[in-house]
Amino acid sequence: MAGTPMFRAVVSPWGQRAWAMQVERTARSYLRRPRMNLSPKATDVETATRRFLLYFMLPAWLIPGVVDWVWHKKTDIEHTSGAGESMIHCLMMSEVGVPVVMGLLLEINPLTLSIMLGHSLVHEATAFWDVRYATNHQREVLPREQHTHSFLEILPFMAVSSMICLHWDQFLAIWGVGGRRGKWRIRLKKERLSGGYLKGIFGAIAATLAVPYANELWRCVRAQHRGEAQTPWLLGRQDPVTVPDSLPPEPTPPARTHVSASTEGLR
């Protein structure tokens, strides 16, 4: 791997080689492993499900993420809910990002599958917290944004459900059903994905999620430092808007008196 020789002379405080050496060896070992068969000619259910996850569902998740960022910008997040809500968005991306990276690089066993399930449940709870925080801190969450949230919530759930279907024995091993005992450890995939696909999908995630939401957080922090917005977590809840049953009638303007020219001449 290019660029790694510069790290060979780096020694940690414990007298060991730098972590870059271990990363290099692991990457080389991973790239020597056989590639996963995802040929379009394969018609079995398992291969078709993998193709659907990798080439449709994962890229489709990126689209509502960008659209949601646009809705945040249009509702002036930096001057309403501000950095507080933006950090919740970063938390939600990490809650989905960790299972995505694990699914792309690691073997699916009871440990990785449990982490995926846990992150999926925590992501759903954080999504409720996100909307509640926004509405309680003077940012208007319009129906179009709420509908976008439905895609951001259901796609990770569908992905984890598909992983359970593909690895049903590992799912049962989580609970010890039928005496099954899986390997609770972190291991790289025995059959790897292509390097081109990994570069493409990680680049797409960086371009459509990491960069836009880093920009959102930067705008929110900048507005707060400039004094254009209050510290969001110190704001109180928004007072509810009450509409009276009947509005008072509008006052009738006084009638104007027209004086004729002949009458004006007599004065």
Coordinates of C-alpha atoms in Angstrom, one line a residue:
M1 CA 0.0 0.0 0.0
A2 CA 1.4 3.4 -1.0
G3 CA 2.2 5.8 1.7
T4 CA 2.5 3.3 4.5
P5 CA 6.4 3.1 4.5
M6 CA 6.6 6.5 6.2
F7 CA 4.9 4.9 9.3
R8 CA 7.4 2.0 9.6
A9 CA 9.8 4.0 11.9
V10 CA 7.0 5.2 14.1
V11 CA 7.1 3.6 17.6
S12 CA 4.4 3.8 20.1
P13 CA 5.1 4.7 23.8
W14 CA 4.8 1.0 24.6
G15 CA 7.7 0.1 22.2
Q16 CA 5.5 -1.5 19.5
R17 CA 5.1 -0.6 15.9
A18 CA 2.6 2.0 14.9
W19 CA -1.0 1.0 14.2
A20 CA -0.5 1.8 10.5
M21 CA 1.6 -1.4 10.2
Q22 CA -1.1 -3.6 11.5
V23 CA -3.7 -1.8 9.3
E24 CA -1.5 -2.5 6.3
R25 CA -1.1 -6.1 7.0
T26 CA -4.8 -6.5 7.6
A27 CA -5.7 -4.8 4.4
R28 CA -3.3 -6.9 2.4
S29 CA -4.7 -10.1 3.9
Y30 CA -8.2 -9.0 3.3
L31 CA -7.5 -8.2 -0.4
R32 CA -6.1 -11.7 -0.9
R33 CA -9.4 -13.3 0.1
P34 CA -11.8 -14.6 -2.6
R35 CA -14.4 -12.2 -3.9
M36 CA -18.1 -12.7 -3.1
N37 CA -20.1 -14.0 -6.0
L38 CA -22.6 -11.4 -7.0
S39 CA -22.9 -12.3 -10.7
P40 CA -26.0 -11.0 -12.4
K41 CA -26.4 -14.5 -13.9
A42 CA -26.9 -16.1 -10.4
T43 CA -30.6 -16.5 -9.7
D44 CA -30.6 -18.1 -6.3
V45 CA -32.4 -16.2 -3.5
E46 CA -29.3 -15.6 -1.4
T47 CA -27.3 -13.9 -4.1
A48 CA -30.3 -11.9 -5.4
T49 CA -30.9 -10.6 -1.8
R50 CA -27.3 -9.6 -1.5
R51 CA -27.4 -7.7 -4.8
F52 CA -30.6 -6.0 -3.8
L53 CA -29.0 -4.8 -0.5
L54 CA -25.7 -3.6 -2.0
Y55 CA -26.8 -2.1 -5.3
F56 CA -30.3 -0.8 -4.5
M57 CA -31.2 -0.5 -0.8
L58 CA -27.9 1.0 0.4
P59 CA -27.7 3.6 -2.4
A60 CA -31.4 4.4 -2.0
W61 CA -30.8 5.3 1.7
L62 CA -28.5 8.1 0.6
I63 CA -31.1 10.0 -1.4
P64 CA -33.6 10.8 1.5
G65 CA -30.5 11.7 3.6
V66 CA -29.7 14.5 1.1
V67 CA -33.3 15.6 0.8
D68 CA -33.6 15.8 4.6
W69 CA -30.6 18.1 4.7
V70 CA -32.2 20.4 2.1
W71 CA -35.4 20.6 4.3
H72 CA -33.3 21.5 7.4
K73 CA -31.6 24.3 5.4
K74 CA -34.9 25.6 4.1
T75 CA -36.4 25.8 7.6
D76 CA -33.3 27.8 8.8
I77 CA -32.0 25.2 11.3
E78 CA -29.0 27.4 12.2
H79 CA -31.2 30.1 13.7
T80 CA -33.8 27.9 15.4
S81 CA -32.9 24.5 16.9
G82 CA -29.3 25.0 15.8
A83 CA -26.3 22.9 16.8
G84 CA -28.3 20.8 19.3
E85 CA -30.4 19.3 16.5
S86 CA -27.5 19.1 14.1
M87 CA -25.5 17.0 16.6
I88 CA -28.5 14.7 16.9
H89 CA -28.4 14.2 13.1
C90 CA -24.7 13.3 13.4
L91 CA -25.6 10.8 16.1
M92 CA -28.2 9.2 13.9
M93 CA -25.8 8.9 11.0
S94 CA -23.3 7.1 13.3
E95 CA -26.1 4.8 14.5
V96 CA -26.7 3.7 10.9
G97 CA -23.1 4.1 9.7
V98 CA -21.7 1.5 12.2
P99 CA -24.0 -1.3 11.0
V100 CA -23.3 -0.4 7.4
V101 CA -19.6 -0.6 7.8
M102 CA -19.9 -3.9 9.7
G103 CA -22.2 -5.4 7.0
L104 CA -19.7 -4.4 4.3
L105 CA -16.5 -5.6 5.9
L106 CA -17.2 -8.1 8.7
E107 CA -18.5 -11.6 9.0
I108 CA -22.1 -11.8 10.1
N109 CA -22.2 -13.7 13.4
P110 CA -24.2 -13.2 16.7
L111 CA -22.0 -10.3 17.8
T112 CA -22.3 -8.3 14.6
L113 CA -25.9 -9.1 14.1
S114 CA -26.7 -8.0 17.7
I115 CA -24.9 -4.7 17.2
M116 CA -26.9 -4.1 14.0
L117 CA -30.2 -4.9 15.8
G118 CA -29.3 -2.6 18.7
H119 CA -28.3 0.2 16.5
S120 CA -31.5 -0.1 14.6
L121 CA -33.6 0.2 17.7
V122 CA -31.6 3.1 19.1
H123 CA -31.8 4.9 15.7
E124 CA -35.6 4.6 15.8
A125 CA -35.7 6.1 19.4
T126 CA -33.3 8.9 18.3
A127 CA -35.6 9.7 15.4
F128 CA -38.5 10.5 17.8
W129 CA -36.2 12.6 19.9
D130 CA -35.0 14.5 16.8
V131 CA -38.5 15.6 15.8
R132 CA -39.5 16.4 19.3
Y133 CA -36.3 18.5 19.8
A134 CA -36.9 20.4 16.6
T135 CA -40.5 21.2 17.3
N136 CA -39.7 22.3 20.9
H137 CA -37.0 24.6 19.7
Q138 CA -38.9 26.8 17.2
R139 CA -38.1 24.9 14.0
E140 CA -41.0 24.0 11.8
V141 CA -41.1 20.4 10.7
L142 CA -43.3 20.3 7.6
P143 CA -45.1 17.3 6.3
R144 CA -42.6 16.9 3.5
E145 CA -39.8 16.5 6.0
Q146 CA -41.8 14.0 8.1
H147 CA -42.5 11.9 5.0
T148 CA -38.7 12.0 4.2
H149 CA -38.1 10.7 7.7
S150 CA -40.2 7.7 7.0
F151 CA -37.8 6.5 4.3
L152 CA -34.8 7.2 6.6
E153 CA -36.4 5.0 9.3
I154 CA -37.7 2.1 7.2
L155 CA -34.7 1.5 5.0
P156 CA -32.3 0.6 7.8
F157 CA -35.0 -1.6 9.4
M158 CA -35.5 -3.4 6.0
A159 CA -31.7 -3.9 5.6
V160 CA -31.4 -5.4 9.1
S161 CA -34.4 -7.7 8.4
S162 CA -32.8 -8.9 5.2
M163 CA -29.6 -9.6 7.0
I164 CA -31.5 -11.7 9.5
C165 CA -33.1 -13.7 6.6
L166 CA -29.7 -14.3 5.1
H167 CA -28.2 -15.4 8.4
W168 CA -31.1 -17.0 10.2
D169 CA -28.8 -19.5 12.1
Q170 CA -26.7 -16.6 13.5
F171 CA -29.9 -14.8 14.6
L172 CA -31.1 -17.9 16.5
A173 CA -27.6 -18.2 18.0
I174 CA -28.1 -14.8 19.7
W175 CA -30.8 -16.3 21.8
G176 CA -29.3 -19.8 22.0
V177 CA -32.3 -21.4 20.3
G178 CA -31.8 -25.1 19.6
G179 CA -28.5 -25.1 21.4
R180 CA -26.8 -23.0 18.7
R181 CA -23.7 -21.2 19.7
G182 CA -22.2 -18.7 17.3
K183 CA -18.8 -17.0 17.4
W184 CA -19.1 -13.8 19.3
R185 CA -16.1 -12.0 17.8
I186 CA -15.1 -9.5 15.2
R187 CA -13.7 -11.1 12.0
L188 CA -13.3 -9.8 8.4
K189 CA -15.4 -11.4 5.7
K190 CA -14.1 -14.7 4.3
E191 CA -15.4 -13.6 0.9
R192 CA -14.8 -9.9 0.4
L193 CA -16.6 -7.3 -1.7
S194 CA -14.7 -5.8 -4.6
G195 CA -12.4 -2.9 -3.9
G196 CA -14.2 -0.8 -6.6
Y197 CA -17.6 -1.2 -4.9
L198 CA -16.2 -0.3 -1.5
K199 CA -14.5 2.8 -2.8
G200 CA -17.6 3.8 -4.7
I201 CA -20.1 3.3 -1.8
F202 CA -17.8 4.9 0.9
G203 CA -17.2 7.9 -1.5
A204 CA -20.9 8.3 -2.0
I205 CA -21.6 8.2 1.7
A206 CA -19.0 10.9 2.3
A207 CA -20.3 13.1 -0.6
T208 CA -24.0 12.8 0.2
L209 CA -24.0 12.5 4.0
A210 CA -20.7 13.3 5.7
V211 CA -20.0 16.6 3.8
P212 CA -23.5 18.1 3.9
Y213 CA -24.1 17.4 7.5
A214 CA -20.7 18.6 8.5
N215 CA -21.6 21.8 6.6
E216 CA -24.9 22.0 8.6
L217 CA -23.1 21.7 11.9
W218 CA -20.6 24.3 10.9
R219 CA -23.4 26.7 9.9
C220 CA -25.1 26.2 13.2
V221 CA -22.0 26.7 15.3
R222 CA -21.0 29.8 13.3
A223 CA -24.5 31.3 13.8
Q224 CA -24.2 30.7 17.5
H225 CA -20.8 32.2 17.8
R226 CA -21.9 35.3 15.9
G227 CA -24.7 35.8 18.3
E228 CA -27.4 35.1 15.6
A229 CA -28.9 32.2 17.6
Q230 CA -29.3 31.2 21.2
T231 CA -27.7 28.2 22.7
P232 CA -30.4 25.6 21.6
W233 CA -30.2 23.3 24.7
L234 CA -30.9 26.4 27.0
L235 CA -34.1 27.3 25.2
G236 CA -37.4 26.5 26.8
R237 CA -40.2 24.6 25.1
Q238 CA -42.2 26.5 22.5
D239 CA -45.5 27.8 23.9
P240 CA -48.5 26.2 22.2
V241 CA -50.4 28.4 19.8
T242 CA -54.1 28.6 20.7
V243 CA -56.7 29.8 18.3
P244 CA -59.9 31.3 19.8
D245 CA -63.3 29.8 18.9
S246 CA -64.6 33.0 17.4
L247 CA -62.7 36.0 16.3
P248 CA -64.1 39.5 17.2
P249 CA -65.6 41.3 14.2
E250 CA -63.3 43.8 12.5
P251 CA -64.3 47.5 13.2
T252 CA -66.2 49.2 10.4
P253 CA -64.4 52.3 9.1
P254 CA -66.4 55.5 9.4
A255 CA -68.3 56.6 6.4
R256 CA -66.8 59.5 4.5
T257 CA -69.0 62.6 4.0
H258 CA -69.0 64.1 0.5
V259 CA -69.6 67.8 0.3
S260 CA -71.0 69.1 -3.0
A261 CA -69.4 72.1 -4.7
S262 CA -72.5 74.2 -4.4
T263 CA -72.8 73.6 -0.7
E264 CA -69.1 74.5 -0.3
G265 CA -69.7 77.8 -2.1
L266 CA -72.4 78.8 0.3
R267 CA -70.0 78.6 3.3

